[in-house]
Short mmCIF file of the N, C-alpha and C atoms (twelve columns), coordinates in Angstrom:
data_MODEL
# 
_entry.id   MODEL 
# 
loop_
_atom_site.group_PDB 
_atom_site.id 
_atom_site.type_symbol 
_atom_site.label_atom_id 
_atom_site.label_alt_id 
_atom_site.label_comp_id 
_atom_site.label_asym_id 
_atom_site.label_seq_id 
_atom_site.Cartn_x 
_atom_site.Cartn_y 
_atom_site.Cartn_z 
_atom_site.pdbx_PDB_model_num 
ATOM 1   N N  . UNK A 1   0.860  -1.175  0.000  1 
ATOM 2   C CA . UNK A 1   0.000  0.000   0.000  1 
ATOM 3   C C  . UNK A 1   0.896  1.223   0.000  1 
ATOM 4   N N  . UNK A 2   0.698  2.097   -0.950 1 
ATOM 5   C CA . UNK A 2   1.527  3.293   -1.031 1 
ATOM 6   C C  . UNK A 2   0.785  4.492   -0.446 1 
ATOM 7   N N  . UNK A 3   1.479  5.611   -0.381 1 
ATOM 8   C CA . UNK A 3   0.902  6.829   0.172  1 
ATOM 9   C C  . UNK A 3   -0.410 7.160   -0.538 1 
ATOM 10  N N  . UNK A 4   -1.363 7.690   0.220  1 
ATOM 11  C CA . UNK A 4   -2.705 7.893   -0.306 1 
ATOM 12  C C  . UNK A 4   -3.108 9.360   -0.367 1 
ATOM 13  N N  . UNK A 5   -2.180 10.262  -0.520 1 
ATOM 14  C CA . UNK A 5   -2.495 11.680  -0.684 1 
ATOM 15  C C  . UNK A 5   -3.112 12.299  0.547  1 
ATOM 16  N N  . UNK A 6   -4.355 12.752  0.436  1 
ATOM 17  C CA . UNK A 6   -5.007 13.472  1.525  1 
ATOM 18  C C  . UNK A 6   -5.786 12.572  2.483  1 
ATOM 19  N N  . UNK A 7   -5.760 11.280  2.290  1 
ATOM 20  C CA . UNK A 7   -6.465 10.352  3.176  1 
ATOM 21  C C  . UNK A 7   -5.850 10.435  4.570  1 
ATOM 22  N N  . UNK A 8   -6.686 10.588  5.598  1 
ATOM 23  C CA . UNK A 8   -6.208 10.687  6.986  1 
ATOM 24  C C  . UNK A 8   -6.610 9.473   7.805  1 
ATOM 25  N N  . UNK A 9   -7.658 8.748   7.359  1 
ATOM 26  C CA . UNK A 9   -8.143 7.565   8.063  1 
ATOM 27  C C  . UNK A 9   -8.267 6.434   7.053  1 
ATOM 28  N N  . UNK A 10  -7.732 5.274   7.397  1 
ATOM 29  C CA . UNK A 10  -7.769 4.134   6.481  1 
ATOM 30  C C  . UNK A 10  -8.090 2.863   7.256  1 
ATOM 31  N N  . UNK A 11  -9.013 2.087   6.710  1 
ATOM 32  C CA . UNK A 11  -9.359 0.788   7.264  1 
ATOM 33  C C  . UNK A 11  -8.970 -0.280  6.246  1 
ATOM 34  N N  . UNK A 12  -8.016 -1.104  6.591  1 
ATOM 35  C CA . UNK A 12  -7.626 -2.249  5.770  1 
ATOM 36  C C  . UNK A 12  -8.207 -3.488  6.451  1 
ATOM 37  N N  . UNK A 13  -9.211 -4.076  5.853  1 
ATOM 38  C CA . UNK A 13  -9.889 -5.212  6.459  1 
ATOM 39  C C  . UNK A 13  -9.933 -6.351  5.452  1 
ATOM 40  N N  . UNK A 14  -9.483 -7.518  5.909  1 
ATOM 41  C CA . UNK A 14  -9.487 -8.727  5.086  1 
ATOM 42  C C  . UNK A 14  -8.738 -8.498  3.780  1 
ATOM 43  N N  . UNK A 15  -7.487 -8.148  3.914  1 
ATOM 44  C CA . UNK A 15  -6.621 -7.866  2.757  1 
ATOM 45  C C  . UNK A 15  -5.438 -8.836  2.777  1 
ATOM 46  N N  . UNK A 16  -5.646 -10.075 2.347  1 
ATOM 47  C CA . UNK A 16  -4.582 -11.070 2.434  1 
ATOM 48  C C  . UNK A 16  -3.379 -10.780 1.547  1 
ATOM 49  N N  . UNK A 17  -3.518 -9.921  0.544  1 
ATOM 50  C CA . UNK A 17  -2.406 -9.611  -0.337 1 
ATOM 51  C C  . UNK A 17  -1.521 -8.472  0.149  1 
ATOM 52  N N  . UNK A 18  -1.989 -7.706  1.135  1 
ATOM 53  C CA . UNK A 18  -1.213 -6.565  1.633  1 
ATOM 54  C C  . UNK A 18  -0.089 -7.077  2.534  1 
ATOM 55  N N  . UNK A 19  1.125  -6.636  2.230  1 
ATOM 56  C CA . UNK A 19  2.274  -7.033  3.047  1 
ATOM 57  C C  . UNK A 19  3.018  -5.830  3.628  1 
ATOM 58  N N  . UNK A 20  3.020  -4.719  2.929  1 
ATOM 59  C CA . UNK A 20  3.828  -3.564  3.316  1 
ATOM 60  C C  . UNK A 20  2.936  -2.366  3.608  1 
ATOM 61  N N  . UNK A 21  2.953  -1.910  4.857  1 
ATOM 62  C CA . UNK A 21  2.166  -0.740  5.259  1 
ATOM 63  C C  . UNK A 21  3.076  0.417   5.674  1 
ATOM 64  N N  . UNK A 22  4.340  0.334   5.319  1 
ATOM 65  C CA . UNK A 22  5.321  1.326   5.780  1 
ATOM 66  C C  . UNK A 22  5.030  2.741   5.281  1 
ATOM 67  N N  . UNK A 23  4.351  2.898   4.161  1 
ATOM 68  C CA . UNK A 23  4.048  4.234   3.632  1 
ATOM 69  C C  . UNK A 23  2.870  4.892   4.342  1 
ATOM 70  N N  . UNK A 24  2.279  4.218   5.315  1 
ATOM 71  C CA . UNK A 24  1.068  4.719   5.971  1 
ATOM 72  C C  . UNK A 24  1.352  5.304   7.350  1 
ATOM 73  N N  . UNK A 25  2.583  5.561   7.656  1 
ATOM 74  C CA . UNK A 25  2.985  6.000   8.988  1 
ATOM 75  C C  . UNK A 25  2.545  7.385   9.400  1 
ATOM 76  N N  . UNK A 26  1.995  8.175   8.497  1 
ATOM 77  C CA . UNK A 26  1.577  9.533   8.851  1 
ATOM 78  C C  . UNK A 26  0.058  9.723   8.880  1 
ATOM 79  N N  . UNK A 27  -0.682 8.626   8.824  1 
ATOM 80  C CA . UNK A 27  -2.139 8.721   8.902  1 
ATOM 81  C C  . UNK A 27  -2.569 9.107   10.318 1 
ATOM 82  N N  . UNK A 28  -3.740 9.708   10.444 1 
ATOM 83  C CA . UNK A 28  -4.297 9.992   11.762 1 
ATOM 84  C C  . UNK A 28  -4.813 8.708   12.405 1 
ATOM 85  N N  . UNK A 29  -5.457 7.877   11.589 1 
ATOM 86  C CA . UNK A 29  -6.034 6.641   12.114 1 
ATOM 87  C C  . UNK A 29  -5.869 5.520   11.096 1 
ATOM 88  N N  . UNK A 30  -5.440 4.349   11.583 1 
ATOM 89  C CA . UNK A 30  -5.245 3.193   10.716 1 
ATOM 90  C C  . UNK A 30  -5.739 1.944   11.420 1 
ATOM 91  N N  . UNK A 31  -6.541 1.172   10.711 1 
ATOM 92  C CA . UNK A 31  -6.972 -0.141  11.182 1 
ATOM 93  C C  . UNK A 31  -6.446 -1.178  10.208 1 
ATOM 94  N N  . UNK A 32  -5.755 -2.171  10.730 1 
ATOM 95  C CA . UNK A 32  -5.277 -3.306  9.941  1 
ATOM 96  C C  . UNK A 32  -5.912 -4.545  10.565 1 
ATOM 97  N N  . UNK A 33  -6.902 -5.101  9.876  1 
ATOM 98  C CA . UNK A 33  -7.651 -6.230  10.424 1 
ATOM 99  C C  . UNK A 33  -7.675 -7.388  9.439  1 
ATOM 100 N N  . UNK A 34  -7.339 -8.548  9.922  1 
ATOM 101 C CA . UNK A 34  -7.382 -9.763  9.114  1 
ATOM 102 C C  . UNK A 34  -6.514 -9.632  7.863  1 
ATOM 103 N N  . UNK A 35  -5.343 -9.073  8.028  1 
ATOM 104 C CA . UNK A 35  -4.352 -8.946  6.952  1 
ATOM 105 C C  . UNK A 35  -3.139 -9.764  7.393  1 
ATOM 106 N N  . UNK A 36  -3.177 -11.069 7.204  1 
ATOM 107 C CA . UNK A 36  -2.203 -11.968 7.819  1 
ATOM 108 C C  . UNK A 36  -0.754 -11.774 7.376  1 
ATOM 109 N N  . UNK A 37  -0.517 -11.120 6.261  1 
ATOM 110 C CA . UNK A 37  0.858  -10.956 5.784  1 
ATOM 111 C C  . UNK A 37  1.503  -9.673  6.279  1 
ATOM 112 N N  . UNK A 38  0.759  -8.829  6.988  1 
ATOM 113 C CA . UNK A 38  1.340  -7.622  7.580  1 
ATOM 114 C C  . UNK A 38  1.950  -8.016  8.922  1 
ATOM 115 N N  . UNK A 39  3.273  -7.995  9.000  1 
ATOM 116 C CA . UNK A 39  3.950  -8.346  10.246 1 
ATOM 117 C C  . UNK A 39  4.878  -7.242  10.728 1 
ATOM 118 N N  . UNK A 40  5.276  -6.347  9.844  1 
ATOM 119 C CA . UNK A 40  6.186  -5.271  10.223 1 
ATOM 120 C C  . UNK A 40  5.397  -3.971  10.372 1 
ATOM 121 N N  . UNK A 41  5.256  -3.516  11.605 1 
ATOM 122 C CA . UNK A 41  4.538  -2.275  11.886 1 
ATOM 123 C C  . UNK A 41  5.478  -1.190  12.387 1 
ATOM 124 N N  . UNK A 42  6.771  -1.379  12.213 1 
ATOM 125 C CA . UNK A 42  7.760  -0.450  12.767 1 
ATOM 126 C C  . UNK A 42  7.657  0.955   12.185 1 
ATOM 127 N N  . UNK A 43  7.137  1.114   10.988 1 
ATOM 128 C CA . UNK A 43  7.033  2.445   10.365 1 
ATOM 129 C C  . UNK A 43  5.740  3.170   10.732 1 
ATOM 130 N N  . UNK A 44  4.935  2.574   11.601 1 
ATOM 131 C CA . UNK A 44  3.636  3.160   11.924 1 
ATOM 132 C C  . UNK A 44  3.647  3.992   13.200 1 
ATOM 133 N N  . UNK A 45  4.804  4.355   13.682 1 
ATOM 134 C CA . UNK A 45  4.919  5.136   14.909 1 
ATOM 135 C C  . UNK A 45  4.302  6.515   14.829 1 
ATOM 136 N N  . UNK A 46  4.103  7.053   13.630 1 
ATOM 137 C CA . UNK A 46  3.505  8.370   13.477 1 
ATOM 138 C C  . UNK A 46  1.986  8.371   13.452 1 
ATOM 139 N N  . UNK A 47  1.380  7.191   13.385 1 
ATOM 140 C CA . UNK A 47  -0.081 7.091   13.379 1 
ATOM 141 C C  . UNK A 47  -0.599 7.459   14.768 1 
ATOM 142 N N  . UNK A 48  -1.623 8.280   14.825 1 
ATOM 143 C CA . UNK A 48  -2.156 8.704   16.126 1 
ATOM 144 C C  . UNK A 48  -3.022 7.621   16.770 1 
ATOM 145 N N  . UNK A 49  -3.873 6.962   15.969 1 
ATOM 146 C CA . UNK A 49  -4.745 5.906   16.475 1 
ATOM 147 C C  . UNK A 49  -4.553 4.675   15.600 1 
ATOM 148 N N  . UNK A 50  -4.100 3.583   16.211 1 
ATOM 149 C CA . UNK A 50  -3.777 2.371   15.466 1 
ATOM 150 C C  . UNK A 50  -4.528 1.193   16.058 1 
ATOM 151 N N  . UNK A 51  -5.238 0.468   15.197 1 
ATOM 152 C CA . UNK A 51  -5.959 -0.737  15.585 1 
ATOM 153 C C  . UNK A 51  -5.391 -1.913  14.807 1 
ATOM 154 N N  . UNK A 52  -4.925 -2.915  15.508 1 
ATOM 155 C CA . UNK A 52  -4.415 -4.125  14.879 1 
ATOM 156 C C  . UNK A 52  -5.285 -5.289  15.322 1 
ATOM 157 N N  . UNK A 53  -5.858 -5.997  14.350 1 
ATOM 158 C CA . UNK A 53  -6.786 -7.078  14.652 1 
ATOM 159 C C  . UNK A 53  -6.279 -8.371  14.032 1 
ATOM 160 N N  . UNK A 54  -6.223 -9.380  14.848 1 
ATOM 161 C CA . UNK A 54  -5.792 -10.720 14.466 1 
ATOM 162 C C  . UNK A 54  -4.447 -10.714 13.746 1 
ATOM 163 N N  . UNK A 55  -3.462 -10.231 14.464 1 
ATOM 164 C CA . UNK A 55  -2.087 -10.219 13.957 1 
ATOM 165 C C  . UNK A 55  -1.536 -11.639 14.003 1 
ATOM 166 N N  . UNK A 56  -0.830 -12.007 12.992 1 
ATOM 167 C CA . UNK A 56  -0.265 -13.347 12.908 1 
ATOM 168 C C  . UNK A 56  1.246  -13.242 13.072 1 
ATOM 169 N N  . UNK A 57  1.806  -14.112 13.879 1 
ATOM 170 C CA . UNK A 57  3.256  -14.145 14.060 1 
ATOM 171 C C  . UNK A 57  3.755  -13.101 15.040 1 
ATOM 172 N N  . UNK A 58  5.044  -13.186 15.314 1 
ATOM 173 C CA . UNK A 58  5.677  -12.259 16.253 1 
ATOM 174 C C  . UNK A 58  5.668  -10.851 15.686 1 
ATOM 175 N N  . UNK A 59  5.350  -9.885  16.522 1 
ATOM 176 C CA . UNK A 59  5.266  -8.499  16.076 1 
ATOM 177 C C  . UNK A 59  6.016  -7.623  17.071 1 
ATOM 178 N N  . UNK A 60  6.950  -6.824  16.559 1 
ATOM 179 C CA . UNK A 60  7.734  -5.910  17.383 1 
ATOM 180 C C  . UNK A 60  7.009  -4.575  17.466 1 
ATOM 181 N N  . UNK A 61  6.604  -4.183  18.675 1 
ATOM 182 C CA . UNK A 61  5.860  -2.949  18.879 1 
ATOM 183 C C  . UNK A 61  6.736  -1.812  19.395 1 
ATOM 184 N N  . UNK A 62  8.031  -2.008  19.474 1 
ATOM 185 C CA . UNK A 62  8.910  -1.027  20.103 1 
ATOM 186 C C  . UNK A 62  8.900  0.335   19.416 1 
ATOM 187 N N  . UNK A 63  8.601  0.401   18.127 1 
ATOM 188 C CA . UNK A 63  8.578  1.682   17.407 1 
ATOM 189 C C  . UNK A 63  7.249  2.412   17.545 1 
ATOM 190 N N  . UNK A 64  6.307  1.835   18.279 1 
ATOM 191 C CA . UNK A 64  4.972  2.423   18.376 1 
ATOM 192 C C  . UNK A 64  4.779  3.242   19.649 1 
ATOM 193 N N  . UNK A 65  5.846  3.600   20.301 1 
ATOM 194 C CA . UNK A 65  5.757  4.330   21.557 1 
ATOM 195 C C  . UNK A 65  5.133  5.699   21.453 1 
ATOM 196 N N  . UNK A 66  5.047  6.291   20.258 1 
ATOM 197 C CA . UNK A 66  4.445  7.616   20.110 1 
ATOM 198 C C  . UNK A 66  2.989  7.564   19.653 1 
ATOM 199 N N  . UNK A 67  2.468  6.378   19.404 1 
ATOM 200 C CA . UNK A 67  1.057  6.229   19.064 1 
ATOM 201 C C  . UNK A 67  0.237  6.630   20.288 1 
ATOM 202 N N  . UNK A 68  -0.791 7.447   20.089 1 
ATOM 203 C CA . UNK A 68  -1.604 7.921   21.212 1 
ATOM 204 C C  . UNK A 68  -2.617 6.887   21.667 1 
ATOM 205 N N  . UNK A 69  -3.299 6.255   20.718 1 
ATOM 206 C CA . UNK A 69  -4.317 5.254   21.021 1 
ATOM 207 C C  . UNK A 69  -3.987 3.986   20.247 1 
ATOM 208 N N  . UNK A 70  -3.851 2.871   20.981 1 
ATOM 209 C CA . UNK A 70  -3.484 1.605   20.359 1 
ATOM 210 C C  . UNK A 70  -4.427 0.515   20.843 1 
ATOM 211 N N  . UNK A 71  -4.985 -0.220  19.895 1 
ATOM 212 C CA . UNK A 71  -5.847 -1.352  20.223 1 
ATOM 213 C C  . UNK A 71  -5.282 -2.604  19.558 1 
ATOM 214 N N  . UNK A 72  -5.093 -3.623  20.343 1 
ATOM 215 C CA . UNK A 72  -4.605 -4.907  19.854 1 
ATOM 216 C C  . UNK A 72  -5.656 -5.953  20.166 1 
ATOM 217 N N  . UNK A 73  -6.247 -6.537  19.134 1 
ATOM 218 C CA . UNK A 73  -7.273 -7.556  19.290 1 
ATOM 219 C C  . UNK A 73  -6.780 -8.858  18.676 1 
ATOM 220 N N  . UNK A 74  -6.761 -9.911  19.462 1 
ATOM 221 C CA . UNK A 74  -6.369 -11.241 18.990 1 
ATOM 222 C C  . UNK A 74  -5.005 -11.220 18.307 1 
ATOM 223 N N  . UNK A 75  -4.068 -10.550 18.928 1 
ATOM 224 C CA . UNK A 75  -2.699 -10.506 18.406 1 
ATOM 225 C C  . UNK A 75  -1.875 -11.512 19.181 1 
ATOM 226 N N  . UNK A 76  -1.915 -12.743 18.740 1 
ATOM 227 C CA . UNK A 76  -1.330 -13.854 19.473 1 
ATOM 228 C C  . UNK A 76  0.196  -13.807 19.514 1 
ATOM 229 N N  . UNK A 77  0.825  -13.127 18.559 1 
ATOM 230 C CA . UNK A 77  2.276  -13.054 18.526 1 
ATOM 231 C C  . UNK A 77  2.866  -11.902 19.313 1 
ATOM 232 N N  . UNK A 78  2.035  -11.045 19.872 1 
ATOM 233 C CA . UNK A 78  2.528  -9.905  20.653 1 
ATOM 234 C C  . UNK A 78  2.824  -10.379 22.065 1 
ATOM 235 N N  . UNK A 79  4.059  -10.110 22.531 1 
ATOM 236 C CA . UNK A 79  4.439  -10.508 23.875 1 
ATOM 237 C C  . UNK A 79  4.940  -9.333  24.701 1 
ATOM 238 N N  . UNK A 80  5.687  -8.445  24.091 1 
ATOM 239 C CA . UNK A 80  6.336  -7.369  24.831 1 
ATOM 240 C C  . UNK A 80  5.647  -6.036  24.558 1 
ATOM 241 N N  . UNK A 81  5.068  -5.457  25.586 1 
ATOM 242 C CA . UNK A 81  4.416  -4.150  25.459 1 
ATOM 243 C C  . UNK A 81  5.152  -3.084  26.281 1 
ATOM 244 N N  . UNK A 82  6.350  -3.384  26.702 1 
ATOM 245 C CA . UNK A 82  7.088  -2.476  27.585 1 
ATOM 246 C C  . UNK A 82  7.429  -1.142  26.935 1 
ATOM 247 N N  . UNK A 83  7.539  -1.087  25.605 1 
ATOM 248 C CA . UNK A 83  7.883  0.169   24.914 1 
ATOM 249 C C  . UNK A 83  6.675  1.072   24.712 1 
ATOM 250 N N  . UNK A 84  5.526  0.665   25.187 1 
ATOM 251 C CA . UNK A 84  4.296  1.418   24.950 1 
ATOM 252 C C  . UNK A 84  3.912  2.294   26.140 1 
ATOM 253 N N  . UNK A 85  4.865  2.654   26.950 1 
ATOM 254 C CA . UNK A 85  4.603  3.415   28.161 1 
ATOM 255 C C  . UNK A 85  4.014  4.791   27.953 1 
ATOM 256 N N  . UNK A 86  4.158  5.376   26.762 1 
ATOM 257 C CA . UNK A 86  3.600  6.710   26.521 1 
ATOM 258 C C  . UNK A 86  2.259  6.673   25.797 1 
ATOM 259 N N  . UNK A 87  1.783  5.512   25.443 1 
ATOM 260 C CA . UNK A 87  0.468  5.375   24.813 1 
ATOM 261 C C  . UNK A 87  -0.593 5.793   25.828 1 
ATOM 262 N N  . UNK A 88  -1.501 6.674   25.425 1 
ATOM 263 C CA . UNK A 88  -2.521 7.173   26.360 1 
ATOM 264 C C  . UNK A 88  -3.669 6.194   26.541 1 
ATOM 265 N N  . UNK A 89  -4.104 5.569   25.469 1 
ATOM 266 C CA . UNK A 89  -5.190 4.595   25.546 1 
ATOM 267 C C  . UNK A 89  -4.708 3.302   24.911 1 
ATOM 268 N N  . UNK A 90  -4.791 2.218   25.659 1 
ATOM 269 C CA . UNK A 90  -4.327 0.921   25.170 1 
ATOM 270 C C  . UNK A 90  -5.382 -0.131  25.460 1 
ATOM 271 N N  . UNK A 91  -5.810 -0.826  24.405 1 
ATOM 272 C CA . UNK A 91  -6.731 -1.948  24.546 1 
ATOM 273 C C  . UNK A 91  -5.969 -3.213  24.188 1 
ATOM 274 N N  . UNK A 92  -5.960 -4.161  25.086 1 
ATOM 275 C CA . UNK A 92  -5.389 -5.476  24.834 1 
ATOM 276 C C  . UNK A 92  -6.515 -6.486  24.987 1 
ATOM 277 N N  . UNK A 93  -6.926 -7.074  23.880 1 
ATOM 278 C CA . UNK A 93  -8.034 -8.019  23.905 1 
ATOM 279 C C  . UNK A 93  -7.575 -9.331  23.292 1 
ATOM 280 N N  . UNK A 94  -7.606 -10.384 24.076 1 
ATOM 281 C CA . UNK A 94  -7.237 -11.718 23.621 1 
ATOM 282 C C  . UNK A 94  -5.834 -11.750 23.011 1 
ATOM 283 N N  . UNK A 95  -4.888 -11.259 23.764 1 
ATOM 284 C CA . UNK A 95  -3.464 -11.296 23.383 1 
ATOM 285 C C  . UNK A 95  -2.740 -12.135 24.437 1 
ATOM 286 N N  . UNK A 96  -2.837 -13.454 24.347 1 
ATOM 287 C CA . UNK A 96  -2.343 -14.332 25.413 1 
ATOM 288 C C  . UNK A 96  -0.830 -14.282 25.632 1 
ATOM 289 N N  . UNK A 97  -0.083 -13.761 24.665 1 
ATOM 290 C CA . UNK A 97  1.364  -13.685 24.832 1 
ATOM 291 C C  . UNK A 97  1.797  -12.570 25.762 1 
ATOM 292 N N  . UNK A 98  0.936  -11.595 26.001 1 
ATOM 293 C CA . UNK A 98  1.257  -10.479 26.889 1 
ATOM 294 C C  . UNK A 98  1.051  -10.938 28.319 1 
ATOM 295 N N  . UNK A 99  2.145  -10.987 29.073 1 
ATOM 296 C CA . UNK A 99  2.054  -11.464 30.461 1 
ATOM 297 C C  . UNK A 99  2.524  -10.413 31.461 1 
ATOM 298 N N  . UNK A 100 3.225  -9.388  31.007 1 
ATOM 299 C CA . UNK A 100 3.751  -8.372  31.922 1 
ATOM 300 C C  . UNK A 100 3.397  -6.984  31.402 1 
ATOM 301 N N  . UNK A 101 2.586  -6.264  32.143 1 
ATOM 302 C CA . UNK A 101 2.202  -4.914  31.768 1 
ATOM 303 C C  . UNK A 101 2.729  -3.897  32.791 1 
ATOM 304 N N  . UNK A 102 3.687  -4.290  33.588 1 
ATOM 305 C CA . UNK A 102 4.185  -3.423  34.656 1 
ATOM 306 C C  . UNK A 102 4.843  -2.155  34.133 1 
ATOM 307 N N  . UNK A 103 5.382  -2.155  32.908 1 
ATOM 308 C CA . UNK A 103 6.043  -0.961  32.349 1 
ATOM 309 C C  . UNK A 103 5.053  0.098   31.910 1 
ATOM 310 N N  . UNK A 104 3.785  -0.229  31.902 1 
ATOM 311 C CA . UNK A 104 2.774  0.714   31.453 1 
ATOM 312 C C  . UNK A 104 2.328  1.568   32.605 1 
# 
C-alpha cells in the first residue's frame, strides 16, 4: 500500500495480499484487520490511532511508543508491550502472549 495523498483515516480489512504498510505512517487513524501478511509495523509510529486485529506471528511494537491510542485484538504473537509506556489509551483483547504490563 503506497501513500494515499489526503487520506487521513484508512481501514484495511481482510486484505490477504497486503504485506507492506510502511508508507502509511503519517495517517491519523489506521486499522489493519485480518491482513495476515502484515507483520512489520515499525514504520507506523507516526499514526495517532492504530488498531491491529488478528495479527499473525511475532510483532515488534517497540517503534509504536508515540502512538496515542493503540488497540490490539487477537494478536497472538505480541508478547512485549514495555515500549508502549507513553500510549494514552491501550486496549489489549485476547493477546495471550502479553504477560507483563508493569512498564505501562
